[in-house]
Short mmCIF file of C-alpha atoms in Angstrom, two decimals:
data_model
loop_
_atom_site.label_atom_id
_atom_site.label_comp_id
_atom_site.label_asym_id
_atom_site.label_seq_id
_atom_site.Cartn_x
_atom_site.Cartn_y
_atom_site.Cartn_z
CA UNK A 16 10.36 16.49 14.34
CA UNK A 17 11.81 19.28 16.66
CA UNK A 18 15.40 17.28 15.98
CA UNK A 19 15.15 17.25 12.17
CA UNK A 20 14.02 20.89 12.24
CA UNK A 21 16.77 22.24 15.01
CA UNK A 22 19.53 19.78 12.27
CA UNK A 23 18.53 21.77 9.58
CA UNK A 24 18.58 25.06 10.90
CA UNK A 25 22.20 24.70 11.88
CA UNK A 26 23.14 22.88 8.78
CA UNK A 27 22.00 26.04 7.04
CA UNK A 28 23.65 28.28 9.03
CA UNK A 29 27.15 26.40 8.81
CA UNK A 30 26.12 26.48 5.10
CA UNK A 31 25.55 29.98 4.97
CA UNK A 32 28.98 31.06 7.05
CA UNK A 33 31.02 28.40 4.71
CA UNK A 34 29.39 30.53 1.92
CA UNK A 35 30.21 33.61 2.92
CA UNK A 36 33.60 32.51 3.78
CA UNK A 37 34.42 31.22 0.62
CA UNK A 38 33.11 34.43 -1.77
CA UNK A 39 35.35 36.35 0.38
CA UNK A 40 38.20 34.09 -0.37
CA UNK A 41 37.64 33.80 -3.89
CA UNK A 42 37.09 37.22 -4.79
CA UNK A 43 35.13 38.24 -7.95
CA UNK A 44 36.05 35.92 -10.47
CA UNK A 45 33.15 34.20 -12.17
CA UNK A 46 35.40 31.15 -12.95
CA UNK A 47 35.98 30.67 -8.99
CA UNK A 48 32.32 30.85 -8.27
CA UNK A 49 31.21 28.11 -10.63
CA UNK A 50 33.61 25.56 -9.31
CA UNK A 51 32.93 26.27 -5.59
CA UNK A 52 29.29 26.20 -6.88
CA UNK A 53 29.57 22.67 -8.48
CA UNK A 54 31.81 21.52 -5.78
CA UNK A 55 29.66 22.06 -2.73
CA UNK A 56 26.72 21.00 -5.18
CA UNK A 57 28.48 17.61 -5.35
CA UNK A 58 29.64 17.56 -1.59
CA UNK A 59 25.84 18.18 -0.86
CA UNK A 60 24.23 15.39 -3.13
CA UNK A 61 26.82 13.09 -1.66
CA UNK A 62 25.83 14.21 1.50
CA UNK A 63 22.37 13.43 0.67
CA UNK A 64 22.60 9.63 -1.03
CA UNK A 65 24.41 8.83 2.06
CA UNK A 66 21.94 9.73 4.44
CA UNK A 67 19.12 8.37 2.29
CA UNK A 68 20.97 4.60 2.67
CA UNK A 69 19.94 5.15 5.79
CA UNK A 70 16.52 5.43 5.19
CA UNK A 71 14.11 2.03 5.14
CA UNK A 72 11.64 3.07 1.74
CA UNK A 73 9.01 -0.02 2.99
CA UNK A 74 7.42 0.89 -1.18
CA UNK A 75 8.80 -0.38 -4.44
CA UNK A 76 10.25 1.87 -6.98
CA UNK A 77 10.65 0.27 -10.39
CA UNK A 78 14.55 -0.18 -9.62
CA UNK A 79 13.85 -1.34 -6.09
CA UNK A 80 11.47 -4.12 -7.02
CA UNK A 81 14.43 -4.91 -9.67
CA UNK A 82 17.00 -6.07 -6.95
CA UNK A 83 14.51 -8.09 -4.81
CA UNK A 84 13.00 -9.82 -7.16
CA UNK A 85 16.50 -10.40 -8.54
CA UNK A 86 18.02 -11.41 -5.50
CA UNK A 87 15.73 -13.72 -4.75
CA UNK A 88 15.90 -15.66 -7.91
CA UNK A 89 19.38 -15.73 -7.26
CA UNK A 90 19.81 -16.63 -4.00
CA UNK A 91 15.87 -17.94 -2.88
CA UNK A 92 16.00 -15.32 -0.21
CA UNK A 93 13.75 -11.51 0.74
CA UNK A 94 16.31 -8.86 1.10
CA UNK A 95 15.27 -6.20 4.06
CA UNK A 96 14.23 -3.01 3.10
CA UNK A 97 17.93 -1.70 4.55
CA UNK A 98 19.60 -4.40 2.80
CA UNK A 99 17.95 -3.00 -0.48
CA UNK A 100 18.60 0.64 0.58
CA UNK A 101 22.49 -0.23 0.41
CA UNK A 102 21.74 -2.02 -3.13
CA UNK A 103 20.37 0.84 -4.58
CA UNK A 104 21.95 2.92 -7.22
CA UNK A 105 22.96 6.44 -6.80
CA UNK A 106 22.92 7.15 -10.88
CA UNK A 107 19.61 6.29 -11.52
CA UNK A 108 20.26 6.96 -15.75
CA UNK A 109 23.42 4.19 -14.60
CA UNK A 110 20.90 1.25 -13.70
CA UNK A 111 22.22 -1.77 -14.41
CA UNK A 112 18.85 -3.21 -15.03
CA UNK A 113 16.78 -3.17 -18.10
CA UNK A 114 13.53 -3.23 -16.06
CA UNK A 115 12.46 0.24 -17.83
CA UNK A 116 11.80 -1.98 -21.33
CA UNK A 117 9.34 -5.00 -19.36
CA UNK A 118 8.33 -4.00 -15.24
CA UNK A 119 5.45 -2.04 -15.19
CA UNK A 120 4.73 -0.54 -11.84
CA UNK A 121 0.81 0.11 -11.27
CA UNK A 122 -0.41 -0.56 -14.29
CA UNK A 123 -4.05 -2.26 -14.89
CA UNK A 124 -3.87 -5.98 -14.77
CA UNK A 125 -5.89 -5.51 -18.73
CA UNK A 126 -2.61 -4.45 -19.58
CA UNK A 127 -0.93 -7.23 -19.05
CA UNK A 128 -3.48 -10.24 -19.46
CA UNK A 129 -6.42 -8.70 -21.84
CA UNK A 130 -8.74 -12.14 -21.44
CA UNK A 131 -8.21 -11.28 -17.59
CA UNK A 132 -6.75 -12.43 -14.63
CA UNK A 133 -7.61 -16.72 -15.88
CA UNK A 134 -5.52 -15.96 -18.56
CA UNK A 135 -2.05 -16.02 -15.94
CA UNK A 136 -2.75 -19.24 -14.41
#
């Protein structure tokens, strides 16, 4: 949209004079560089996971599927697509799910139940 575009044009320039206001400030030292570097690189993917909380995903990732289905054993109730948004995790190598070694997302249903889909009632 005109909005997102016209947001991210001025983020980038704010980004840009930061930048340039910081190499000034820290002169030429190579050391000074790489931990304004990984500092604004953590500021920005900060940034980023908390704007994407925001954001209703209405389609299942692996780890997303995780916490409903969870949940709902749990507690017998659908969480919202923003409820799951705040669930998520921001470390997705820090899951604290194990759904990697059993949940299969889009596989063929052969896969699963070889004699076919009588075989599951």
């Amino acid at each position: 949209t005109a909005k997102a575009g016209s947001q991210s044009i001025a983020a980038g320039l704010l980004g840009t004079g930061v930048g340039i206001g910081l190499s000034a400030a820290m002169g030429h030292d190579a050391g000074n560089f790489v931990l304004g570097f990984c500092g604004l690189s953590l500021i920005h993917q900060l940034c980023n996971f908390a704007a994407l909380q925001h954001v209703d995903l209405h389609h299942f990732n692996r780890h997303r599927l995780y916490l409903v289905l969870d949940h709902y054993l749990r507690h017998g109730k659908v969480l919202s697509p923003r409820e799951i948004a705040t669930k998520e995790s921001f470390f997705p190598l820090l899951r604290e799910d194990d759904t990697a070694s059993w949940l299969s997302i889009g596989s063929a249903l052969t896969a699963i139940s070889p004699g076919g889909p009588n075989e599951l009632t």
